[in-house]
XYZ file of C-alpha atoms in Angstrom:
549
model
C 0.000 0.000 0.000
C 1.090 3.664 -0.719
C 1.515 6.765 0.940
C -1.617 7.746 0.157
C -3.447 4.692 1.171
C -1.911 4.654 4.308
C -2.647 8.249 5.380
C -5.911 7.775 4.539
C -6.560 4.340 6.284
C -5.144 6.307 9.721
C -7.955 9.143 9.477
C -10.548 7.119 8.014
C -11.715 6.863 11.878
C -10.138 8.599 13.452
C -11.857 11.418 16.072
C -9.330 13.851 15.242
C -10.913 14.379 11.401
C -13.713 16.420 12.021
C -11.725 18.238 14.482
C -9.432 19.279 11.867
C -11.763 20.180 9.701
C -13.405 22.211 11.985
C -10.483 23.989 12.677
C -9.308 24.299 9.325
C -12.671 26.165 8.740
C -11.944 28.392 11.863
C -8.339 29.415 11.414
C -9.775 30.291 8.149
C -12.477 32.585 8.730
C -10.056 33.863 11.433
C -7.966 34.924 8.865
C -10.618 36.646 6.483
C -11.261 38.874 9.791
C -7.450 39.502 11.297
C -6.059 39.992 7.262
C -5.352 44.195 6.475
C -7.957 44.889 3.312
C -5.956 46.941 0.786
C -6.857 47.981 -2.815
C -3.386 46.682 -4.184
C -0.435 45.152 -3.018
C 2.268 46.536 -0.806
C 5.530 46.841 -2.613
C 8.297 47.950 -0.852
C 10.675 50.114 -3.585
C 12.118 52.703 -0.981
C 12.858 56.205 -2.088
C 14.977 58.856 -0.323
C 15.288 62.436 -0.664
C 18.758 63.931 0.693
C 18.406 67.507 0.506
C 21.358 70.100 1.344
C 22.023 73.688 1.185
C 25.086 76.046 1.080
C 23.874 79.237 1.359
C 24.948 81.776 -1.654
C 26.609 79.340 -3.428
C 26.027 78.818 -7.323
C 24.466 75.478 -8.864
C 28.188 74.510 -10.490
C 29.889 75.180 -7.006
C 26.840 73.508 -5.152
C 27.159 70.522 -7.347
C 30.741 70.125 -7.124
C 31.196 70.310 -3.345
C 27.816 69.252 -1.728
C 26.077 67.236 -4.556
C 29.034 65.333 -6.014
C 30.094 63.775 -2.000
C 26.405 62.951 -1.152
C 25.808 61.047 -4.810
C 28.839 59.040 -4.159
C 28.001 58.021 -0.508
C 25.059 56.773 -1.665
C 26.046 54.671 -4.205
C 28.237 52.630 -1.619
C 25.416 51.938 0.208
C 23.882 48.093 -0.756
C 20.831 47.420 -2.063
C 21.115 51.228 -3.985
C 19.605 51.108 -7.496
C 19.518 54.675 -8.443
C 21.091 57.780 -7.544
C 19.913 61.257 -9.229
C 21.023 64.777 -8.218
C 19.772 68.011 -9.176
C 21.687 71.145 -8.019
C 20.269 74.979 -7.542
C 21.336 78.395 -6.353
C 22.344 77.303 -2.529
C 20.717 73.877 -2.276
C 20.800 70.557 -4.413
C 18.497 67.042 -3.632
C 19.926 63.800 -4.421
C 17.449 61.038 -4.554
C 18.228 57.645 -3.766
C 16.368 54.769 -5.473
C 16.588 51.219 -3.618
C 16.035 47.627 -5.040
C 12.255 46.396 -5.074
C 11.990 44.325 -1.900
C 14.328 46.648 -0.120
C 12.981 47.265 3.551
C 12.053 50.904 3.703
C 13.213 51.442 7.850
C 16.258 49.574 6.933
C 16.954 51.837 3.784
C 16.720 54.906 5.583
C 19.047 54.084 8.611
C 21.369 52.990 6.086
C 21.161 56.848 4.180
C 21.225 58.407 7.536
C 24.454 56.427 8.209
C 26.325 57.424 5.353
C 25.107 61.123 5.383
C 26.949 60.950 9.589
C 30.058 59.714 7.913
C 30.197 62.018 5.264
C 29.416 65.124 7.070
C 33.707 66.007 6.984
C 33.350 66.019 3.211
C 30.727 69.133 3.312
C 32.026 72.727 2.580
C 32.401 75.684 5.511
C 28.941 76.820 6.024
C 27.319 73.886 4.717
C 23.600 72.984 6.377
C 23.415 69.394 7.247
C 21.092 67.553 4.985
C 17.421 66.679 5.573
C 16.426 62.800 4.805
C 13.394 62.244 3.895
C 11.783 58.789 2.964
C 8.732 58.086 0.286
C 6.878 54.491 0.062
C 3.528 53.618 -1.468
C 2.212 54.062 2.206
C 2.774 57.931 1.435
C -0.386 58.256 -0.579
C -3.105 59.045 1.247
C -6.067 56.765 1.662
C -8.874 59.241 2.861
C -9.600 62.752 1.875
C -12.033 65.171 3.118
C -13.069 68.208 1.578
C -14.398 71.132 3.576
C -16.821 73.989 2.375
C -19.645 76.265 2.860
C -20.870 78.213 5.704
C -19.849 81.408 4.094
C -16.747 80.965 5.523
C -13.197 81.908 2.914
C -10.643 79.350 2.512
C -8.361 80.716 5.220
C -11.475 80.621 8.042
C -11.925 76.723 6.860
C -8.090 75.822 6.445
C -8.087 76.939 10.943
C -11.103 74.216 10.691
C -9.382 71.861 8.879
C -6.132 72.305 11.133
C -7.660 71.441 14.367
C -9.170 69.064 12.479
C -6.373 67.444 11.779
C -5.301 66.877 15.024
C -7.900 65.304 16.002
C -7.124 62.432 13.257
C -3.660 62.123 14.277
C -4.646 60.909 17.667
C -5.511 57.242 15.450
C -3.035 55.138 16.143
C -3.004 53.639 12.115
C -2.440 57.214 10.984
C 0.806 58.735 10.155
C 0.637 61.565 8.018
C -1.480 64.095 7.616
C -1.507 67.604 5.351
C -3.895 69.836 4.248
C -4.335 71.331 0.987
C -5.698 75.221 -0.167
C -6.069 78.152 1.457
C -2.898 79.947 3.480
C -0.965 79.148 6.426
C -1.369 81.185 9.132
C 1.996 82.840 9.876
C 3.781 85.711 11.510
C 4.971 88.828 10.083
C 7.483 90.769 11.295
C 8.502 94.766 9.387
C 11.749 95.743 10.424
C 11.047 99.642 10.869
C 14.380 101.479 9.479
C 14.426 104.456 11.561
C 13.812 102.533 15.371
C 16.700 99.846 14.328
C 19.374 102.676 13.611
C 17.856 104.271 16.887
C 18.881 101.226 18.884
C 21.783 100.214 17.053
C 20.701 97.162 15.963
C 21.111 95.110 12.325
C 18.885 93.079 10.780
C 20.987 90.253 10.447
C 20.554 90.719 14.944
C 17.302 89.978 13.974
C 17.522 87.148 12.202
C 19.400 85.373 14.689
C 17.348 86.028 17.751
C 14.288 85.070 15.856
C 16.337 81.709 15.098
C 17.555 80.600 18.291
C 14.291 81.800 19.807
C 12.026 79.566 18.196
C 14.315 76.470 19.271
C 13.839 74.194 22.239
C 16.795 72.858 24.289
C 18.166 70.393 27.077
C 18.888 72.050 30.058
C 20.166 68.635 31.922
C 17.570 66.755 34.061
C 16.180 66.872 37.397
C 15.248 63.935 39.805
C 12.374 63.798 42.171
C 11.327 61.294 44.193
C 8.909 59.997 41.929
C 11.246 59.910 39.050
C 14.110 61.685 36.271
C 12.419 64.611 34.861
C 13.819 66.066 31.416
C 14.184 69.971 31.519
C 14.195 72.212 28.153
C 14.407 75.544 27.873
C 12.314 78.200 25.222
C 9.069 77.768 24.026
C 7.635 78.129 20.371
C 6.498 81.751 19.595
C 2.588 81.485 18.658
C 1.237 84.993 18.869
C 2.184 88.431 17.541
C 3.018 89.352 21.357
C 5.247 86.298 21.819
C 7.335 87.448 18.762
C 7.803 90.964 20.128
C 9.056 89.867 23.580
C 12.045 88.093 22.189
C 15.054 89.771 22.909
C 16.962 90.717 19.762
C 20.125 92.363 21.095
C 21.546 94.145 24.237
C 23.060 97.844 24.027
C 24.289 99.641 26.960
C 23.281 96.647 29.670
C 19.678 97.342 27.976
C 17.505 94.500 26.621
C 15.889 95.718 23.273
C 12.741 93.270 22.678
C 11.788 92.607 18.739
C 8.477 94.876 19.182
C 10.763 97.971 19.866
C 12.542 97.524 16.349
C 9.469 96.059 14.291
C 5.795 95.645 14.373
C 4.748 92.238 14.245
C 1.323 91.227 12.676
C -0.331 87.949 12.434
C -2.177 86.807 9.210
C -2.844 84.256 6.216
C 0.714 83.379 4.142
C 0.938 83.152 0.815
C -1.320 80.845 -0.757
C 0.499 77.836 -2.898
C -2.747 75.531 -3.395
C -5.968 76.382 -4.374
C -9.439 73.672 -4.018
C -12.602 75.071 -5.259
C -15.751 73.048 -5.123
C -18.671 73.170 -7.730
C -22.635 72.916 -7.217
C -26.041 74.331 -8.034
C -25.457 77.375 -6.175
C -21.579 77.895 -8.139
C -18.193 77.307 -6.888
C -16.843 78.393 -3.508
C -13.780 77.644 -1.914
C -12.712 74.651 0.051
C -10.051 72.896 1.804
C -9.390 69.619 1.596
C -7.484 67.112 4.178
C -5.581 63.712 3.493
C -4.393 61.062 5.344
C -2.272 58.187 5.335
C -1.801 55.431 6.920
C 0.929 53.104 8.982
C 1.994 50.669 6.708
C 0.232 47.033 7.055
C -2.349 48.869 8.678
C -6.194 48.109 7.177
C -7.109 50.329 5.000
C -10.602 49.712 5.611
C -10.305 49.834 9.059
C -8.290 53.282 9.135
C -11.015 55.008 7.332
C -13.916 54.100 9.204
C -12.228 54.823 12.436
C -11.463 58.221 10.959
C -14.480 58.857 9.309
C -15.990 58.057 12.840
C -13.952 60.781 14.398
C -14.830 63.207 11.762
C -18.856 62.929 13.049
C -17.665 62.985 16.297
C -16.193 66.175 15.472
C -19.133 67.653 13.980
C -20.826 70.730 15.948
C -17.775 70.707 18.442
C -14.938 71.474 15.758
C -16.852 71.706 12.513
C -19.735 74.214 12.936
C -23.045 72.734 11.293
C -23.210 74.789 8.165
C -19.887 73.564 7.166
C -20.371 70.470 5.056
C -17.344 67.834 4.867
C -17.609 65.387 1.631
C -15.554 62.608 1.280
C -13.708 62.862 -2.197
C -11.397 59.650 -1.619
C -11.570 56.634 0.197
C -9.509 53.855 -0.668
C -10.276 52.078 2.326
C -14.125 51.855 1.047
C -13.050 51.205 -2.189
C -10.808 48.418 -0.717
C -13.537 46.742 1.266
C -15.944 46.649 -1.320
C -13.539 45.250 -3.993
C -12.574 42.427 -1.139
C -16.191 41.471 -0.433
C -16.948 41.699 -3.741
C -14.307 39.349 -4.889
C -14.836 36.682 -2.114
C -18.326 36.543 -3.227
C -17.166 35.640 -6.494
C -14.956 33.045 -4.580
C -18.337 31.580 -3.088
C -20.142 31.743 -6.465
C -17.300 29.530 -8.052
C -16.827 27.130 -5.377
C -21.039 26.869 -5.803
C -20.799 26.751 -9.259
C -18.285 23.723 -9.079
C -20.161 22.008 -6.210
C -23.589 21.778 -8.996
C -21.719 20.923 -11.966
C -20.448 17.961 -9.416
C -23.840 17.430 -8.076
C -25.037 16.402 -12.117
C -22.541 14.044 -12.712
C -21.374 12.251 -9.600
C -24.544 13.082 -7.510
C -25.546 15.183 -4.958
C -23.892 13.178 -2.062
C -20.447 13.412 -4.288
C -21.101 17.100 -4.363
C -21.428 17.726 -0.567
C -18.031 15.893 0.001
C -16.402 18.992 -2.283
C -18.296 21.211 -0.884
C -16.724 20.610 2.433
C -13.136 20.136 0.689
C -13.017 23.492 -1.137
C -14.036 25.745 1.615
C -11.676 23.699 3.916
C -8.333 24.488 1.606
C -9.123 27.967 0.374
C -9.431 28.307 4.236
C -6.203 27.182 5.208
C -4.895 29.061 2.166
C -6.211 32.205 3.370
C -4.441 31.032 6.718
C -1.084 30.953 5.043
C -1.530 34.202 3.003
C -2.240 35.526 6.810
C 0.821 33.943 8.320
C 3.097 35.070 5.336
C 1.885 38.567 6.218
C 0.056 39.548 3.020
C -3.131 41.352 2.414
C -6.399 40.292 1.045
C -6.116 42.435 -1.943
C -7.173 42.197 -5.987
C -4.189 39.899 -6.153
C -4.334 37.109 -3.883
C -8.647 36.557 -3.864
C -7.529 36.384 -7.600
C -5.185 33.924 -6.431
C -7.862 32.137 -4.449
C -10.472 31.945 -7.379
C -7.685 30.837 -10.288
C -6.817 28.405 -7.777
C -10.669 26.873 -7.585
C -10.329 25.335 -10.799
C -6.964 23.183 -9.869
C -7.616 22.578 -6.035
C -10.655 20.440 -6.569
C -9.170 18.399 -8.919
C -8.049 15.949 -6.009
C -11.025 15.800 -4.207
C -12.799 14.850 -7.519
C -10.801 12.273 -8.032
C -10.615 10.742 -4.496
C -14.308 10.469 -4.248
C -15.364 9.387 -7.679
C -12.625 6.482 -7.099
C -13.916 5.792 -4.096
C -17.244 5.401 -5.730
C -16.048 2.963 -8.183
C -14.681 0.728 -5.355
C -18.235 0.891 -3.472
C -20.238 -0.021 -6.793
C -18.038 -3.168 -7.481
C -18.829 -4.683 -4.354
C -16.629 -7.482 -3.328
C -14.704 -5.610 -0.104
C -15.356 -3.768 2.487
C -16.508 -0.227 2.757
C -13.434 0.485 4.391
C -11.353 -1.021 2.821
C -12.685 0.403 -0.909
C -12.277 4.058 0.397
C -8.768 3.507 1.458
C -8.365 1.198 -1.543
C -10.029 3.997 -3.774
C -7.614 6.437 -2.354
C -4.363 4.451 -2.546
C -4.617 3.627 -6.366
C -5.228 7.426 -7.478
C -2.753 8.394 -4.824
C 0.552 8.937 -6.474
C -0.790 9.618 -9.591
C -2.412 12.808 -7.550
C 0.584 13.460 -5.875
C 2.849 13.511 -9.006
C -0.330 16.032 -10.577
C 0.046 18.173 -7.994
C 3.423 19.115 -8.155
C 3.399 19.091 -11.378
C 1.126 22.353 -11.365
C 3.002 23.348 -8.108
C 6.301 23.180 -10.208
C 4.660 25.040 -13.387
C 3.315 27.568 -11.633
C 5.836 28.264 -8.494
C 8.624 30.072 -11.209
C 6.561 33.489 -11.161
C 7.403 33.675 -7.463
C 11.057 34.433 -8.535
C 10.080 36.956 -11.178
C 12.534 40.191 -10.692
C 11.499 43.818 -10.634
C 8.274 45.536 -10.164
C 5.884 42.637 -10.880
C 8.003 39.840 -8.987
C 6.457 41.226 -5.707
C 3.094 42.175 -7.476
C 2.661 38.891 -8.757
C 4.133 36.866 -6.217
C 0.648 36.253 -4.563
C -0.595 34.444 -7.306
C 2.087 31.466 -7.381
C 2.503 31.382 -3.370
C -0.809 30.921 -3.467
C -1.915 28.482 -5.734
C 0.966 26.314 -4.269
C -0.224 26.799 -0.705
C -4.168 25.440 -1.831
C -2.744 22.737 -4.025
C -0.557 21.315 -1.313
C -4.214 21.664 1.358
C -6.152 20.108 -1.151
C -3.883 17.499 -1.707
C -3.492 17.000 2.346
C -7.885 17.508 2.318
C -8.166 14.560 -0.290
C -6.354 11.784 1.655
C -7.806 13.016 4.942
C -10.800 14.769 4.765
C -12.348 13.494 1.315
C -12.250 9.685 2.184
C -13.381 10.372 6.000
C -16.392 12.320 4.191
C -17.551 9.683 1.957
C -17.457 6.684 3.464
C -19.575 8.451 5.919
C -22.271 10.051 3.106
C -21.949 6.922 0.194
C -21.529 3.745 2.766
C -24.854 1.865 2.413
C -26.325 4.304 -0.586
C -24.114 2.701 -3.264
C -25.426 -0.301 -4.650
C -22.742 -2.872 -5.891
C -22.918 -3.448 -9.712
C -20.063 -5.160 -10.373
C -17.217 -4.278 -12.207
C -18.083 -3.114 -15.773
C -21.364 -1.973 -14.293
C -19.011 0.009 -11.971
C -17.135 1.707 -14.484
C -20.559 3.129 -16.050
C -21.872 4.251 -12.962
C -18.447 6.142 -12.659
C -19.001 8.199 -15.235
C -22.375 9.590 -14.768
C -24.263 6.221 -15.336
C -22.842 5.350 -18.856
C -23.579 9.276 -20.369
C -20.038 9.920 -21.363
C -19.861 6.858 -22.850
C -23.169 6.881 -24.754
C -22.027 10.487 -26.136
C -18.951 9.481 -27.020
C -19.956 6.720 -29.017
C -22.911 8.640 -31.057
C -19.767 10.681 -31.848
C -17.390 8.150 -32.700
C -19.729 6.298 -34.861
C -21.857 9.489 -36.759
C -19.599 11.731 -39.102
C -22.349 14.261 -39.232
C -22.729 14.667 -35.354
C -18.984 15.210 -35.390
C -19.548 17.783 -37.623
C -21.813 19.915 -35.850
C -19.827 19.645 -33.282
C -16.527 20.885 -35.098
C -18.814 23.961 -36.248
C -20.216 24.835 -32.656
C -16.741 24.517 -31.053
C -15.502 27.159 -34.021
C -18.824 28.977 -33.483
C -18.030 29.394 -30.000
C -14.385 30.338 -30.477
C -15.637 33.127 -33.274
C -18.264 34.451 -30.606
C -15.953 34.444 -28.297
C -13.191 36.560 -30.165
C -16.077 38.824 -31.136
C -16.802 39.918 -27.011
C-alpha cells in the first residue's frame, strides 16, 4: 500500500478528522477577519530624498562640493539602485532609489548612516542635509473636503487644522496635510528708523528670531517619583510672543523685537488652491488627506477616521460647514474584497452543482466541504506570510478553484467505483479507492506546483506584485492534496456507505461516469460523421463568438 493509502486508512476513523476540519474552517475565517484589506499590493521600492544647502553658493559650485560627495556616498550603500542629483542656487536634492523588496526602515538608517560619515566632506557653512523617505504608504487613503458656511478658505483651512489633530490621535495614521487656502503665519517689518535708533542690524534679527524659536536640554532633574527632562524656550505662537524676544543688548539694555518692528499675524501666501462646484456655483474649500501606517487596514483606518470626523461635527466643525468625502480607498478596498470573495463563493457553488449532475448530490457535498476547507487554510497561510487580502491574492484564491478540486474529484469518484463493485469492504474500498489514485495525484500536484511556483522568482516591479498568485496556488494545491487523503475519504465513506449499490465491475465503471452518459455520447460521436460535424462547427462557433466579445 502507498503513501496515500496509508494516510488515509489512519484518518478514516479517526476522532481527530472532524476536528481538523473544523479547525481548518476556523483558522480560516479567522484569517478573512485579522487579514489588512488593501486595494493593491504593498511593494516595498524605498525612495529617499537627501536635501542640502550652502547658502549663496552657485548650482556649479553647489554641485561640485555638496552634490558630487552625497551622490557618491550613496552609491556605496547596498541594495542602492539609483542615484539622481539636481543642483540649484544654494541647495541641491539627491534622490536615492533602492532595489524592489528593499525594507524601507532599513533603507533609511542605512542613508542616515552614510550622510553621519560624510558630514567632513561638506564645505564651511554647509547645512546638514534633511532625509526624507517616500513608500507607497505615502499616498493618502482618505480625503475630506471642507466647504460652505460662508466661511473663505483661510477661516476653513483653521477648521481643517484642528481638524487634523484630532485624526492624528488614530493610532493607524501617520501623516497628515492639508491642501488650499494659506498658512497662518507671523509677520514681522523691520522699521528702518527705530533699528538705527537702537543700534541694531537686521541680520541681529535674524538670529534672535532663530535661536528663539528652538527648544533645548537644560540637563535633568530627579524627584522622588522619578528623572524629569528639563528644556528651555518655548515656540512663539502669537504676535506678542514674537515681540518679547530679545533681539540684542546695548548699553546693559535688553531691546525686545516689538521695539525695532511691528509684528502682525495673518494668512501666508497661498500655494494651493481647491474650489468646489454645485447648483449654487463654486466656492472655496479645503481639503485634508491622510495616510496610513503601513500594514495597517485600510478599511479599518477610514472608518475609524471617518468616525472621528462625526464625532467632530458641531464641536470642531460648525453645522453649516459640510465635509464630503472625495477619496476613500479604504471603502473602495472593502468593497472590492467582499466583492471578490463573493465571487470566490459563487465559483466554489458553481463547481459544487456541476459535481452534483454528474457524480450526484452526495459526491457534491463531500467537495463542498473540501473546497471551503483548503481555500481556508490558504487564506491562513496568506495571513501567516503577512500579506493582504487584496485584488491579487482573492484572484489567487479563485484561479486556484479550478486546480484545487481536482483531487477531491478524483478521491471520491474512485472511491465510488470501489463501493459499486462490491466485493470488499466499505473500508477497505475508500482507502483502496484512495491508494490507487494516490501517487498519480501526488505527481499532478506538483506538477502544477512546479509550473506555476517560477513566477514567485520573477525580478522587478511585478516579482512582488505577482508573487501572490504562485505562493498561493501552491499553498491550496498542497491543502487540497493534504484535504483529499484526509478529509475526502473520512467524508464519503460516511455520506456513500450503504447508498451505493454494488454493480459489479463493468457496471461500476458506467456508474463512474455519470451512469454510462459519457460513454453513450462518445460513441454517437465516434460512430456518426455528421454529429462530429456539428460539433466541429459549434466549437468554431463558439471560439468566433468568443473573439467577437
Amino acid at each position: 500500500m502507498g503513501i496515500a493509502g496509508r494516510i488515509a486508512g489512519s484518518w478514516l476513523h479517526s476522532k481527530l478528522t472532524p476536528l481538523v476540519t473544523l479547525a481548518s474552517l476556523a483558522v480560516g475565517g479567522l484569517a478573512i477577519v485579522a487579514t489588512p484589506r488593501e486595494e493593491e499590493p504593498q511593494i516595498s521600492v524605498p525612495m529617499v530624498d537627501v536635501m542640502a544647502q550652502l547658502p549663496g553658493a552657485g548650482p556649479a559650485e553647489v554641485e561640485q562640493s555638496v552634490l558630487r560627495p552625497i551622490e557618491r556616498r550613496m552609491r556605496e550603500i547596498a541594495g542602492v539602485e539609483h542615484v539622481y542629483g539636481i543642483a540649484g542656487d544654494g541647495w541641491a536634492m539627491a534622490t536615492v532609489r533602492f532595489a524592489v523588496g528593499e525594507p524601507q526602515d532599513l533603507s533609511v538608517a542605512k542613508v542616515h548612516a552614510k550622510l553621519q560619515a560624510a558630514m567632513d566632506e561638506m564645505p564651511p557653512g554647509a547645512m546638514p542635509p534633511l532625509v526624507q523617505p517616500h513608500s507607497i504608504d505615502d499616498v493618502p487613503i482618505l480625503a475630506l473636503t471642507l466647504h460652505g458656511g460662508g466661511l473663505d478658505a483661510e477661516a476653513l483651512r483653521q477648521l481643517a487644522v484642528h481638524l487634523e489633530d484630532e485624526l492624528r490621535t488614530l493610532s493607524d495614521v501617520v501623516r497628515t496635510f492639508t491642501v488650499g487656502g494659506a498658512p497662518k503665519q507671523l509677520r514681522v517689518t523691520l522699521d528702518p528708523a527705530r533699528l538705527a535708533s537702537a543700534g541694531v542690524s537686521p541680520g541681529e534679527v535674524v538670529q534672535a528670531l532663530q535661536g528663539a524659536a528652538v527648544r533645548r536640554q537644560a540637563g535633568e532633574l530627579t524627584t522622588a517619583s522619578g528623572v524629569l527632562l528639563v528644556e528651555v524656550g518655548a515656540p512663539i505662537a502669537t504676535p506678542s510672543d514674537a515681540a518679547q524676544v530679545i533681539v540684542a543688548t546695548r548699553g546693559g539694555q535688553a531691546i525686545p523685537l516689538g521695539a525695532v518692528a511691528t509684528v502682525t499675524e495673518g494668512p501666508g501666501e497661498a500655494t494651493t488652491q481647491v474650489r468646489t462646484t454645485d447648483a449654487a456655483g463654486s466656492t472655496p474649500a479645503v481639503t485634508i488627506a491622510l495616510a496610513k501606517r503601513p500594514g495597517a487596514n485600510a478599511t479599518e483606518v477610514t472608518h475609524a477616521a471617518l468616525a472621528r470626523v462625526e464625532a467632530a461635527k458641531g464641536r470642531l466643525i460648525p453645522s453649516n460647514v459640510t465635509v464630503d468625502v472625495t477619496r476613500d480607498y479604504g471603502e473602495t478596498a472593502g468593497e472590492k474584497a467582499s466583492e471578490l470573495i463573493l465571487h470566490l463563493v459563487i465559483a466554489t457553488l458553481s463547481v459544487t452543482v456541476l459535481i452534483g449532475l454528474f457524480l450526484g448530490w452526495r459526491e457534491a457535498l463531500v467537495v463542498l466541504v473540501a473546497v471551503p476547507v483548503t481555500l481556508a487554510l490558504t487564506l491562513f497561510v496568506y495571513y501567516m506570510l503577512g500579506y493582504t487580502l487584496n485584488r491579487i491574492t482573492l484572484f489567487a484564491l479563485i484561479f486556484s478553484i479550478g486546480i484545487l478540486v481536482d483531487d477531491a474529484i478524483v478521491v471520491v469518484e474512485n472511491i465510488y467505483r470501489h463501493l459499486a463493485m462490491g466485493g470488499e469492504d466499505a473500508d477497505v474500498a475508500a482507502i483502496n479507492g484512495v491508494d490507487e489514485v494516490g501517487n498519480p495525484t501526488i505527481l499532478a500536484t506538483f506538477t502544477v506546483i512546479a509550473a506555476i511556483l517560477p513566477m514567485a522568482f520573477v525580478s522587478g516591479m511585478m516579482g512582488p506584485y505577482m508573487r501572490p498568485i504562485p505562493v498561493g496556488a501552491a499553498a491550496a494545491m498542497l491543502a487540497s492534496l493534504g484535504v483529499a487523503f484526509v478529509i475526502t475519504p473520512w467524508l464519503a465513506i460516511r455520506l456513500l456507505k450503504g447508498h451505493v449499490t454494488p454493480r459489479g465491475h463493468a457496471e461500476a465503471e458506467a456508474a463512474a461516469t455519470a451512469d454510462g452518459r459519457y460513454a453513450r455520447l462518445m460513441r454517437g460521436l465516434i460512430e456518426s460523421s455528421s454529429r462530429r460535424r456539428m460539433v466541429y462547427l459549434g466549437t468554431v462557433g463558439l471560439l468566433l463568438a468568443s473573439m467577437a466579445l
